[in-house]
Short mmCIF file of C-alpha atoms in Angstrom, two decimals:
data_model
loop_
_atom_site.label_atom_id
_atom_site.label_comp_id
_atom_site.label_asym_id
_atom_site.label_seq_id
_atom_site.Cartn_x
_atom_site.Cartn_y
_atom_site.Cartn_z
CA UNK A 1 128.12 226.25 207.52
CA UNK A 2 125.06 226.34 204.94
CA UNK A 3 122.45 225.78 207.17
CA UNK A 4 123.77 228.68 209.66
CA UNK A 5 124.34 231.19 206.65
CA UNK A 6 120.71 230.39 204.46
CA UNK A 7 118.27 233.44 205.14
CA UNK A 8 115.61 231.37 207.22
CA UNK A 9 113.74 234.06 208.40
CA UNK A 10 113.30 236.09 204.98
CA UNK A 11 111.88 232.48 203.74
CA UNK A 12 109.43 232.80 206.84
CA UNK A 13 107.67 236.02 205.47
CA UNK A 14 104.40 235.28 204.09
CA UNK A 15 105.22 231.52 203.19
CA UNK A 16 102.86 228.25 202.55
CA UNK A 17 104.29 225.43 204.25
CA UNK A 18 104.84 222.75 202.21
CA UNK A 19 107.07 220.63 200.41
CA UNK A 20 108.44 222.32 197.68
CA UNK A 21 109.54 225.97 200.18
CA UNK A 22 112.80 227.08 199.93
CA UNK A 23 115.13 224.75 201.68
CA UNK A 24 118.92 222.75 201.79
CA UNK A 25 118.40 219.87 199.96
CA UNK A 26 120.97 217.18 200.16
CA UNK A 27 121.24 214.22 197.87
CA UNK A 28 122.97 211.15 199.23
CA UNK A 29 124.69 207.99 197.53
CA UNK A 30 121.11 205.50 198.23
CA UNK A 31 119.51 207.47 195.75
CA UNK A 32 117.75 208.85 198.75
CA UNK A 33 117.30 213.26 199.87
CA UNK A 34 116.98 215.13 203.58
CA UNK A 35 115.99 218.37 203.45
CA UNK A 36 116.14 221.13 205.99
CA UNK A 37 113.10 223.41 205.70
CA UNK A 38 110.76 225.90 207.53
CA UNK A 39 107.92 224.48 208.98
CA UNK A 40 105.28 225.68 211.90
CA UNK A 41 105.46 228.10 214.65
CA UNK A 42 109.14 228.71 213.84
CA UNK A 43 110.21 225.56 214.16
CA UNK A 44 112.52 223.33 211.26
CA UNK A 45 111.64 220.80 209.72
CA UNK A 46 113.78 217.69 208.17
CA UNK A 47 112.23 215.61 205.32
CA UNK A 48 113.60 212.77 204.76
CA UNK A 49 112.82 211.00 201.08
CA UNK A 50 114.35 206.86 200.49
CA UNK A 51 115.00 205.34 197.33
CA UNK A 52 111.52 204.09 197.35
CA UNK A 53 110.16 207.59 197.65
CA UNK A 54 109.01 207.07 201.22
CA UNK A 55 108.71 210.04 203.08
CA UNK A 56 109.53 210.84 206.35
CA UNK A 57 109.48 214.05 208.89
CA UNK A 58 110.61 215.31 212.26
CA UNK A 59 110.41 219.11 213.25
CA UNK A 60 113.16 220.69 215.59
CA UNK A 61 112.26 224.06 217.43
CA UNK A 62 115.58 225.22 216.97
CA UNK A 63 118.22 224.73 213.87
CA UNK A 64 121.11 223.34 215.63
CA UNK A 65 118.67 220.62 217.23
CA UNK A 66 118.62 218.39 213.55
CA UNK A 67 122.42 218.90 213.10
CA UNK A 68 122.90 215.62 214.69
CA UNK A 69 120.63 213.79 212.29
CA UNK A 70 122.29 215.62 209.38
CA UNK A 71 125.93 214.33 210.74
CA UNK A 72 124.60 210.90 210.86
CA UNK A 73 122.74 210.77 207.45
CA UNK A 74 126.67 210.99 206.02
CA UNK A 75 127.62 208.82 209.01
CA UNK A 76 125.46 205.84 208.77
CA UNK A 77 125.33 203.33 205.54
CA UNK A 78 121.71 203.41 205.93
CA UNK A 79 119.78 206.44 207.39
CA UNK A 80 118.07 206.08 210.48
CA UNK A 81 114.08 206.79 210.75
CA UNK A 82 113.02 205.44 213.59
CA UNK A 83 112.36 208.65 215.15
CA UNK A 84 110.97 210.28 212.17
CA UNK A 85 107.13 210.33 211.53
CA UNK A 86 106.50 208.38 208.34
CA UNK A 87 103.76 210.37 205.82
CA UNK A 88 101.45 209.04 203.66
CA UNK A 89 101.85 210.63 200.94
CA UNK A 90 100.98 207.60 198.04
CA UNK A 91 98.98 209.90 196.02
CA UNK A 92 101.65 212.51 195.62
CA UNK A 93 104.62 212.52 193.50
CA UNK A 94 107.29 213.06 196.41
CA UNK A 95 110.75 213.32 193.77
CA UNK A 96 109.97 216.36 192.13
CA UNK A 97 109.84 218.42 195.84
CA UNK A 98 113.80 217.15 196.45
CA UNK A 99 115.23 216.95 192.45
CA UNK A 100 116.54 220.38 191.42
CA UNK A 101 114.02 221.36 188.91
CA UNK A 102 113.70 223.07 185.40
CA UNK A 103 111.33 226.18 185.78
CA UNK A 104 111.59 226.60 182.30
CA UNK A 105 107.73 226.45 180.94
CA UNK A 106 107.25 225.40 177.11
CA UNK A 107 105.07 223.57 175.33
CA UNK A 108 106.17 220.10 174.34
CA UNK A 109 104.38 217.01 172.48
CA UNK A 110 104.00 215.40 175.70
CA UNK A 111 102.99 218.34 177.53
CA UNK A 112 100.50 218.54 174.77
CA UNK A 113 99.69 214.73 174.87
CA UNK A 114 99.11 214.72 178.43
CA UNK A 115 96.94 218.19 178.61
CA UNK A 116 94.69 216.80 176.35
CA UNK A 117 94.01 213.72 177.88
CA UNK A 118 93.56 215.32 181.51
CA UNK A 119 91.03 217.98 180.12
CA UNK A 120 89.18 215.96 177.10
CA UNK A 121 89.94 212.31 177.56
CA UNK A 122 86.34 211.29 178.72
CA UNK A 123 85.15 213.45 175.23
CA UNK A 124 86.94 211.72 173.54
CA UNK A 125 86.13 208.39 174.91
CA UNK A 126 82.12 209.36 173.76
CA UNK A 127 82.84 210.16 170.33
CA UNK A 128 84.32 206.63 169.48
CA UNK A 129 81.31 205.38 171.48
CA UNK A 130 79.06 207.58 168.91
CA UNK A 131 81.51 206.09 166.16
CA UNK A 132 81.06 202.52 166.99
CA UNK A 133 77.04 202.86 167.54
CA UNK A 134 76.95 204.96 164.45
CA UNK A 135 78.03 201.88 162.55
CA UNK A 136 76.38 199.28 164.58
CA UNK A 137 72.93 200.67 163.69
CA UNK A 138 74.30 201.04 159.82
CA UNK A 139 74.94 203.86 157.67
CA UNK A 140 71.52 203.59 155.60
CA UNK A 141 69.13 202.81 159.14
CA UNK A 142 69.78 206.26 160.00
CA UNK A 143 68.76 209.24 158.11
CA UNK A 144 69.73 212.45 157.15
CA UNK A 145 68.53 214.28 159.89
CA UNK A 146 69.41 211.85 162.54
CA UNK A 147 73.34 211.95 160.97
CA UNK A 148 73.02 215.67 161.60
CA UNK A 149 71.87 215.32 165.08
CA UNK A 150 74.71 212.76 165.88
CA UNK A 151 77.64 214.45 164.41
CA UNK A 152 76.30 217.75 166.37
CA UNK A 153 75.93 215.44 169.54
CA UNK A 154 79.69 214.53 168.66
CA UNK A 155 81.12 217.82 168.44
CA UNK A 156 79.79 219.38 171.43
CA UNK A 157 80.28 216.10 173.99
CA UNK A 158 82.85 214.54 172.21
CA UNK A 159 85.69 216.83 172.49
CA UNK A 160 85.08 219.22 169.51
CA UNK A 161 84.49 222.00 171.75
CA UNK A 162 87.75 221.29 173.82
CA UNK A 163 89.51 220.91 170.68
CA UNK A 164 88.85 224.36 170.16
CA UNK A 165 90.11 225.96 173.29
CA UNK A 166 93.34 223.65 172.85
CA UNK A 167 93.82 225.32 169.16
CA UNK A 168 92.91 228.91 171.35
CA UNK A 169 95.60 228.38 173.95
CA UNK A 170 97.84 226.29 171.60
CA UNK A 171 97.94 229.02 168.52
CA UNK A 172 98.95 232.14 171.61
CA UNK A 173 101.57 229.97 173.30
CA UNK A 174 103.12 227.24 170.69
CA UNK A 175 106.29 229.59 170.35
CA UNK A 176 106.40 230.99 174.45
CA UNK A 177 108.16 230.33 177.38
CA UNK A 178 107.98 231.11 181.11
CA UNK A 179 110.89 231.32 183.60
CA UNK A 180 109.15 231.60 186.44
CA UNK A 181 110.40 230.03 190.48
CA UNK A 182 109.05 230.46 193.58
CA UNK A 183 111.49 232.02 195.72
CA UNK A 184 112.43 234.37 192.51
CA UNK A 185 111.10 237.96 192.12
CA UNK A 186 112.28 238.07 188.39
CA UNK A 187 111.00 236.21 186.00
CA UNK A 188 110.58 236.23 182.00
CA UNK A 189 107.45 235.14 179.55
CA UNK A 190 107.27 236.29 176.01
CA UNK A 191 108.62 234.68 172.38
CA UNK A 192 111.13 231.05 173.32
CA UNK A 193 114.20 233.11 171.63
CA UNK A 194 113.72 236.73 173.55
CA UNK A 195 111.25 236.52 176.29
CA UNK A 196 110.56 239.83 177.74
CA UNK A 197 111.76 240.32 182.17
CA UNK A 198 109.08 241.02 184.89
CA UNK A 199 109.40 241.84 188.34
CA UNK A 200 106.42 240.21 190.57
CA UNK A 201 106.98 242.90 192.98
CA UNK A 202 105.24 245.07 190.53
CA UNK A 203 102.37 242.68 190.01
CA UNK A 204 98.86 244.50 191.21
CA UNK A 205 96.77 240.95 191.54
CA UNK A 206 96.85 238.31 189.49
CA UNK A 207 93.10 236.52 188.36
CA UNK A 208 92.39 233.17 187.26
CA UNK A 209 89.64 232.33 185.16
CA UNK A 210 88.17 228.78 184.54
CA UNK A 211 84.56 227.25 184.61
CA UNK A 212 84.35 226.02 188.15
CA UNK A 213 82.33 222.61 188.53
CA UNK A 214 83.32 218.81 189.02
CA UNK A 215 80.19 218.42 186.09
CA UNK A 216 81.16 221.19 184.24
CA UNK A 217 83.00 219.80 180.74
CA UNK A 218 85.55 222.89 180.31
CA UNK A 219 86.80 222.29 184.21
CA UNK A 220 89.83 221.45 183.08
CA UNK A 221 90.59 224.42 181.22
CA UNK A 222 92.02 227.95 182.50
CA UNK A 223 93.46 230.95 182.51
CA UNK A 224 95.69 233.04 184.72
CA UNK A 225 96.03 237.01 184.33
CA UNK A 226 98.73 238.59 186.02
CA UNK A 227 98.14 242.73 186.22
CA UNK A 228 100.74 245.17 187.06
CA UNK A 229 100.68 248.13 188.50
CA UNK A 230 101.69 249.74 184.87
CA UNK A 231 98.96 248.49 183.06
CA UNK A 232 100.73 245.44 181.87
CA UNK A 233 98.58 242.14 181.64
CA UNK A 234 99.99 238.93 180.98
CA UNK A 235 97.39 236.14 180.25
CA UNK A 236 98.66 232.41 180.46
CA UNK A 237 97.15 229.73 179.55
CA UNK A 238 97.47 226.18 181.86
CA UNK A 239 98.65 224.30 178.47
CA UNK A 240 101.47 226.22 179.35
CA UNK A 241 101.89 225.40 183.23
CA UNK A 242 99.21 224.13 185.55
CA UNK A 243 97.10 227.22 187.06
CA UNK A 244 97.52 226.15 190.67
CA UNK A 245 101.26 225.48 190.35
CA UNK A 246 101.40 229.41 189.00
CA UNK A 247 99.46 230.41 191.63
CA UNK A 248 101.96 228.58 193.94
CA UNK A 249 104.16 230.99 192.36
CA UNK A 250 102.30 234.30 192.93
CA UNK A 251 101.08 233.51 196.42
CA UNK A 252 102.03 236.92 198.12
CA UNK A 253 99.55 238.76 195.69
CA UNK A 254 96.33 239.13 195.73
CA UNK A 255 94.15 236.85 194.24
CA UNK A 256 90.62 236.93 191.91
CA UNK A 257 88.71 234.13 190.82
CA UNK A 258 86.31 234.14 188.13
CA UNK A 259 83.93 231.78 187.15
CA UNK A 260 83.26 231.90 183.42
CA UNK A 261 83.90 230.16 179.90
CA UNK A 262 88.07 230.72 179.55
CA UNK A 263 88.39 231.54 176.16
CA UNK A 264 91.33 233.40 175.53
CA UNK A 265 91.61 236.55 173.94
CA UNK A 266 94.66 237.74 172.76
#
């Protein structure tokens, strides 16, 4: 049986419980998942996900004790929860945790339309605002000077400063990939047609390097380098995958964090 022969206890070693761990993920006909996972103090753990994206849990303290929940989820026309703990989970996005997923990291025009929004929306929401009073108070009420001191005001609130971090991650990683999964010691980042293989057991620590700060207007914007014990540094940018979603990835290494500017140099 799968669930007998999957190496639970290697999954154990050093592991974050949560929802995306290594696990047996089984899609049914409602458009609804169970998955059998690790969970706390040895025990299992079945998650069960409906069509609606609902998500419920119960945790066994030994394997063979959810094999009669498993049985009925292909038994029963519709799955039974009532002794499953229901989660509230409505500000997470529960489907990507049970869909088998890409791990293929590239930059797209959406990925691109969405990073910008998430790290220079509000900029870009007070440049039109300078826009609009700029021609509500007419060009020839304001001077030269003033002009000067508005367009300046502009650039360095209104998102002409993130624009240029974008162009410095966008310019290093517009023709990258990275194949990176969590359960995966091999992995591969370098140029979309050849990308070069790495080994995370032969990463020394790995450092990520933002401006920390819920006021601080580059917050959005960071950097994760991952040093081997040969020298090697990779740097990645998060317009190329989230920062805490790599560090998801690198978990068993050690970790730095420093807090400064994240301007990337190549």
């Amino acid at each position: 049986m799968l669930l007998e022969n999957f190496p639970w206890e290697n999954q154990r070693d050093k592991i974050v419980i949560e929802l995306t761990n290594p696990s047996v993920t089984i899609e049914g006909k409602n458009n609804d998942y169970l998955k059998c996972a690790v969970f706390f103090n040895q025990k299992y753990v079945l998650h069960y996900m409906d069509a609606s994206q609902t998500l419920f849990t119960k945790s066994f303290l030994h394997l063979r004790d959810g094999y009669e929940y498993i049985k009925n989820y292909f038994l029963q026309a519709q799955f039974d929860t009532t002794q499953f703990k229901k989660e509230n989970t409505w500000l997470q996005h529960n489907l990507k945790h049970f869909v088998t997923q890409d791990f293929n990291y590239l930059v797209t025009p959406k990925s691109i339309k969405n990073y910008l929004l998430s790290t220079s929306g509000m900029n870009f929401c007070l440049s039109v605002f300078f826009v609009i009073l700029f021609f509500t108070k007419g060009v020839n009420s304001i001077n030269v000077l003033a002009l000067i001191v508005l367009l300046t005001v502009m650039f360095l609130v209104g998102g002409g400063l993130h624009l240029l971090v974008f162009f410095n991650y966008y310019r290093y990683v517009k023709d990258k990939i990275l194949i990176m999964s969590k359960g995966n010691d091999t992995f591969y980042f370098g140029n979309v047609d050849n990308p070069l293989r790495y080994d995370k057991r032969n990463i020394l620590q790995y450092t990520t390097i933002r401006s920390r700060g819920s006021r601080n207007q580059f917050s959005g914007f960071a950097i994760v380098e991952i040093a081997f014990k040969d020298g090697t540094v990779l740097k990645i940018p998060n317009l190329l995958v989230d920062y805490a979603a790599l560090e998801q990835k690198l978990f068993e290494y050690r970790r730095v964090e420093v807090n400064k500017f994240p301007w990337l140099r190549p």
